[in-house]
Amino acid sequence: MQFAIVQGTVVATQKVKELQGITLKVLQACDENQKLVGDSFVAVDAVGARTGDFVMWVGKREASLALPNATLANNFPVDAAVTGIIDAVS
């Protein structure tokens, strides 16, 4: 599990058909204490996160499996996906 803070939404006028209707978010990587680390990146949002939310995300193969209607048989063209909104870390 990796952590990030949502910085905003990406508006794409054209997407591949597999991503139609799926929101794209700009994330800033951070640690569990919300200290920023690394660069910003774009991820698909499978949970409805909003700007400023502290979220967890996955990358690589797991990112495509986080999307609605995902199966091992279909590959969505994504590298990162928001998988949860974090309320607190203890």
Coordinates of N, CA and C in Angstrom, one line a residue:
M1 N 0.8 -1.2 0.0 CA 0.0 0.0 0.0 C 0.9 1.2 0.0
Q2 N 0.5 2.2 -0.8 CA 1.2 3.4 -0.9 C 0.3 4.6 -0.6
F3 N 0.8 5.7 -0.2 CA 0.0 6.8 0.3 C 0.2 8.0 -0.7
A4 N -0.8 8.9 -0.8 CA -0.8 10.1 -1.6 C -1.9 11.0 -1.1
I5 N -1.7 12.3 -1.6 CA -2.7 13.3 -1.4 C -3.2 13.7 -2.8
V6 N -4.6 13.8 -2.9 CA -5.2 14.2 -4.2 C -5.0 15.7 -4.4
Q7 N -4.4 16.1 -5.5 CA -4.1 17.4 -5.8 C -5.2 18.1 -6.7
G8 N -5.8 17.2 -7.5 CA -6.8 17.7 -8.4 C -7.3 16.7 -9.4
T9 N -8.1 17.1 -10.4 CA -8.7 16.2 -11.4 C -8.1 16.5 -12.7
V10 N -7.9 15.5 -13.5 CA -7.5 15.7 -14.9 C -8.7 15.6 -15.8
V11 N -8.8 16.5 -16.7 CA -9.9 16.5 -17.7 C -9.3 16.0 -19.0
A12 N -9.8 14.9 -19.5 CA -9.3 14.4 -20.8 C -10.4 14.4 -21.8
T13 N -10.2 15.1 -22.9 CA -11.3 15.2 -23.9 C -11.4 13.9 -24.7
Q14 N -10.4 13.1 -24.7 CA -10.4 11.8 -25.4 C -9.7 10.7 -24.5
K15 N -10.3 9.6 -24.4 CA -9.7 8.5 -23.6 C -9.9 7.2 -24.4
V16 N -9.1 6.2 -24.1 CA -9.4 4.9 -24.7 C -10.8 4.4 -24.1
K17 N -11.5 3.6 -24.9 CA -12.8 3.2 -24.5 C -12.9 2.6 -23.1
E18 N -11.9 1.8 -22.7 CA -11.9 1.2 -21.4 C -11.9 2.2 -20.2
L19 N -11.5 3.4 -20.5 CA -11.4 4.4 -19.4 C -12.6 5.4 -19.5
Q20 N -13.5 5.3 -20.4 CA -14.6 6.2 -20.5 C -15.4 6.1 -19.2
G21 N -15.7 7.2 -18.6 CA -16.5 7.3 -17.4 C -15.7 7.1 -16.1
I22 N -14.4 7.0 -16.3 CA -13.6 6.8 -15.1 C -12.8 8.1 -14.9
T23 N -12.8 8.6 -13.6 CA -12.2 9.9 -13.3 C -10.7 9.7 -13.1
L24 N -9.9 10.7 -13.6 CA -8.5 10.7 -13.4 C -8.1 11.7 -12.4
K25 N -7.2 11.4 -11.5 CA -6.8 12.3 -10.4 C -5.3 12.5 -10.5
V26 N -4.9 13.8 -10.1 CA -3.4 14.1 -9.9 C -3.1 13.8 -8.4
L27 N -2.2 12.9 -8.2 CA -1.8 12.5 -6.8 C -0.4 13.0 -6.5
Q28 N -0.1 13.4 -5.3 CA 1.2 13.7 -4.8 C 1.6 12.6 -3.8
A29 N 2.6 11.9 -4.1 CA 3.1 10.8 -3.2 C 3.5 11.4 -1.8
C30 N 3.2 10.6 -0.8 CA 3.5 11.1 0.6 C 3.7 9.8 1.5
D31 N 4.2 10.1 2.7 CA 4.3 8.9 3.6 C 3.1 8.9 4.5
E32 N 3.1 8.0 5.5 CA 1.9 7.8 6.4 C 1.6 9.0 7.2
N33 N 2.6 9.9 7.4 CA 2.4 11.2 8.1 C 2.0 12.3 7.2
Q34 N 1.7 12.0 6.0 CA 1.4 13.0 4.9 C 2.5 14.0 4.6
K35 N 3.7 13.5 4.8 CA 4.9 14.3 4.4 C 5.2 14.0 2.9
L36 N 5.2 15.0 2.1 CA 5.3 14.8 0.6 C 6.6 14.2 0.2
V37 N 6.6 13.3 -0.6 CA 7.8 12.6 -1.2 C 7.6 12.4 -2.7
G38 N 8.6 12.4 -3.4 CA 8.5 12.1 -4.9 C 7.7 13.1 -5.7
D39 N 7.4 12.7 -6.9 CA 6.7 13.6 -7.9 C 5.2 13.3 -7.9
S40 N 4.5 14.3 -8.5 CA 3.1 14.1 -8.7 C 2.9 13.1 -9.9
F41 N 1.7 12.4 -9.9 CA 1.4 11.5 -11.0 C -0.1 11.4 -11.2
V42 N -0.5 10.8 -12.3 CA -2.0 10.7 -12.6 C -2.4 9.2 -12.3
A43 N -3.5 9.1 -11.6 CA -4.1 7.8 -11.3 C -5.6 7.7 -11.6
V44 N -6.1 6.6 -12.0 CA -7.5 6.4 -12.1 C -8.1 6.4 -10.7
D45 N -9.3 6.9 -10.6 CA -10.0 6.9 -9.2 C -11.1 6.0 -9.2
A46 N -11.0 4.9 -8.5 CA -12.0 3.9 -8.4 C -12.9 4.1 -7.2
V47 N -12.7 5.1 -6.4 CA -13.4 5.3 -5.1 C -14.1 6.6 -4.9
G48 N -13.9 7.6 -5.8 CA -14.5 8.9 -5.7 C -13.8 9.8 -4.8
A49 N -12.5 9.8 -4.8 CA -11.7 10.8 -3.9 C -11.9 12.2 -4.4
R50 N -11.7 13.1 -3.5 CA -11.8 14.6 -3.8 C -10.5 15.2 -3.5
T51 N -10.3 16.4 -4.1 CA -9.1 17.2 -3.9 C -8.8 17.4 -2.4
G52 N -7.6 17.1 -2.0 CA -7.2 17.2 -0.6 C -7.3 15.9 0.2
D53 N -8.0 14.9 -0.3 CA -8.1 13.6 0.4 C -6.8 12.9 0.5
F54 N -6.6 12.3 1.7 CA -5.4 11.4 1.9 C -5.9 10.0 1.5
V55 N -5.2 9.4 0.5 CA -5.6 8.2 -0.1 C -4.5 7.1 -0.1
M56 N -4.9 5.9 -0.4 CA -4.0 4.8 -0.7 C -4.2 4.4 -2.1
W57 N -3.1 4.0 -2.7 CA -3.1 3.7 -4.1 C -2.2 2.5 -4.4
V58 N -2.5 1.8 -5.6 CA -1.7 0.7 -6.0 C -1.2 1.0 -7.4
G59 N -0.1 0.3 -7.8 CA 0.4 0.5 -9.2 C 0.6 -0.8 -9.9
K60 N 1.0 -0.7 -11.1 CA 1.3 -1.9 -12.0 C 0.0 -2.7 -12.3
R61 N 0.1 -4.0 -12.3 CA -1.0 -4.9 -12.6 C -2.2 -4.7 -11.7
E62 N -1.9 -4.5 -10.4 CA -3.0 -4.3 -9.4 C -3.8 -3.1 -9.7
A63 N -3.3 -2.1 -10.3 CA -4.0 -0.9 -10.7 C -5.2 -1.2 -11.6
S64 N -4.9 -2.0 -12.6 CA -6.0 -2.3 -13.6 C -7.1 -3.2 -12.9
L65 N -6.7 -4.0 -11.9 CA -7.6 -4.9 -11.2 C -8.5 -4.1 -10.2
A66 N -8.1 -2.9 -9.9 CA -8.9 -2.0 -9.0 C -10.1 -1.4 -9.6
L67 N -10.2 -1.4 -10.9 CA -11.3 -0.8 -11.6 C -12.6 -1.6 -11.6
P68 N -13.7 -1.0 -11.7 CA -15.0 -1.7 -11.7 C -15.0 -2.6 -13.0
N69 N -15.6 -3.8 -12.8 CA -15.7 -4.8 -13.9 C -14.4 -5.4 -14.3
A70 N -13.3 -5.2 -13.5 CA -12.0 -5.7 -13.9 C -12.0 -7.2 -13.6
T71 N -11.3 -8.0 -14.5 CA -11.1 -9.4 -14.3 C -9.6 -9.7 -14.7
L72 N -9.2 -10.8 -14.4 CA -7.8 -11.2 -14.9 C -7.7 -11.3 -16.4
A73 N -8.9 -11.5 -17.0 CA -8.9 -11.7 -18.5 C -8.8 -10.3 -19.3
N74 N -9.1 -9.2 -18.6 CA -9.0 -7.9 -19.4 C -8.0 -7.0 -18.7
N75 N -7.3 -6.3 -19.6 CA -6.2 -5.4 -19.1 C -6.6 -4.0 -19.4
F76 N -6.8 -3.2 -18.3 CA -7.1 -1.8 -18.5 C -5.7 -1.1 -18.6
P77 N -5.6 -0.1 -19.5 CA -4.3 0.6 -19.7 C -4.0 1.7 -18.6
V78 N -3.8 1.2 -17.4 CA -3.5 2.1 -16.3 C -2.2 1.7 -15.5
D79 N -1.5 2.7 -15.0 CA -0.3 2.4 -14.2 C -0.6 2.6 -12.7
A80 N -1.6 3.4 -12.3 CA -1.9 3.7 -10.9 C -3.4 3.8 -10.7
A81 N -3.9 3.4 -9.5 CA -5.3 3.5 -9.2 C -5.5 3.8 -7.7
V82 N -6.3 4.8 -7.4 CA -6.7 5.1 -6.0 C -7.6 3.9 -5.6
T83 N -7.3 3.3 -4.4 CA -8.1 2.2 -3.9 C -8.8 2.4 -2.6
G84 N -8.5 3.6 -2.0 CA -9.2 3.9 -0.7 C -8.9 5.3 -0.2
I85 N -9.9 5.8 0.6 CA -9.7 7.1 1.2 C -9.4 6.8 2.7
I86 N -8.3 7.4 3.2 CA -7.8 7.1 4.5 C -8.4 8.2 5.5
D87 N -9.0 7.7 6.5 CA -9.5 8.5 7.6 C -8.4 8.8 8.6
A88 N -7.7 7.8 9.0 CA -6.7 7.9 10.0 C -5.7 6.8 9.9
V89 N -4.4 7.0 10.3 CA -3.4 6.0 10.4 C -3.0 5.9 11.9
S90 N -3.0 4.7 12.4 CA -2.5 4.5 13.8 C -1.5 3.5 13.9

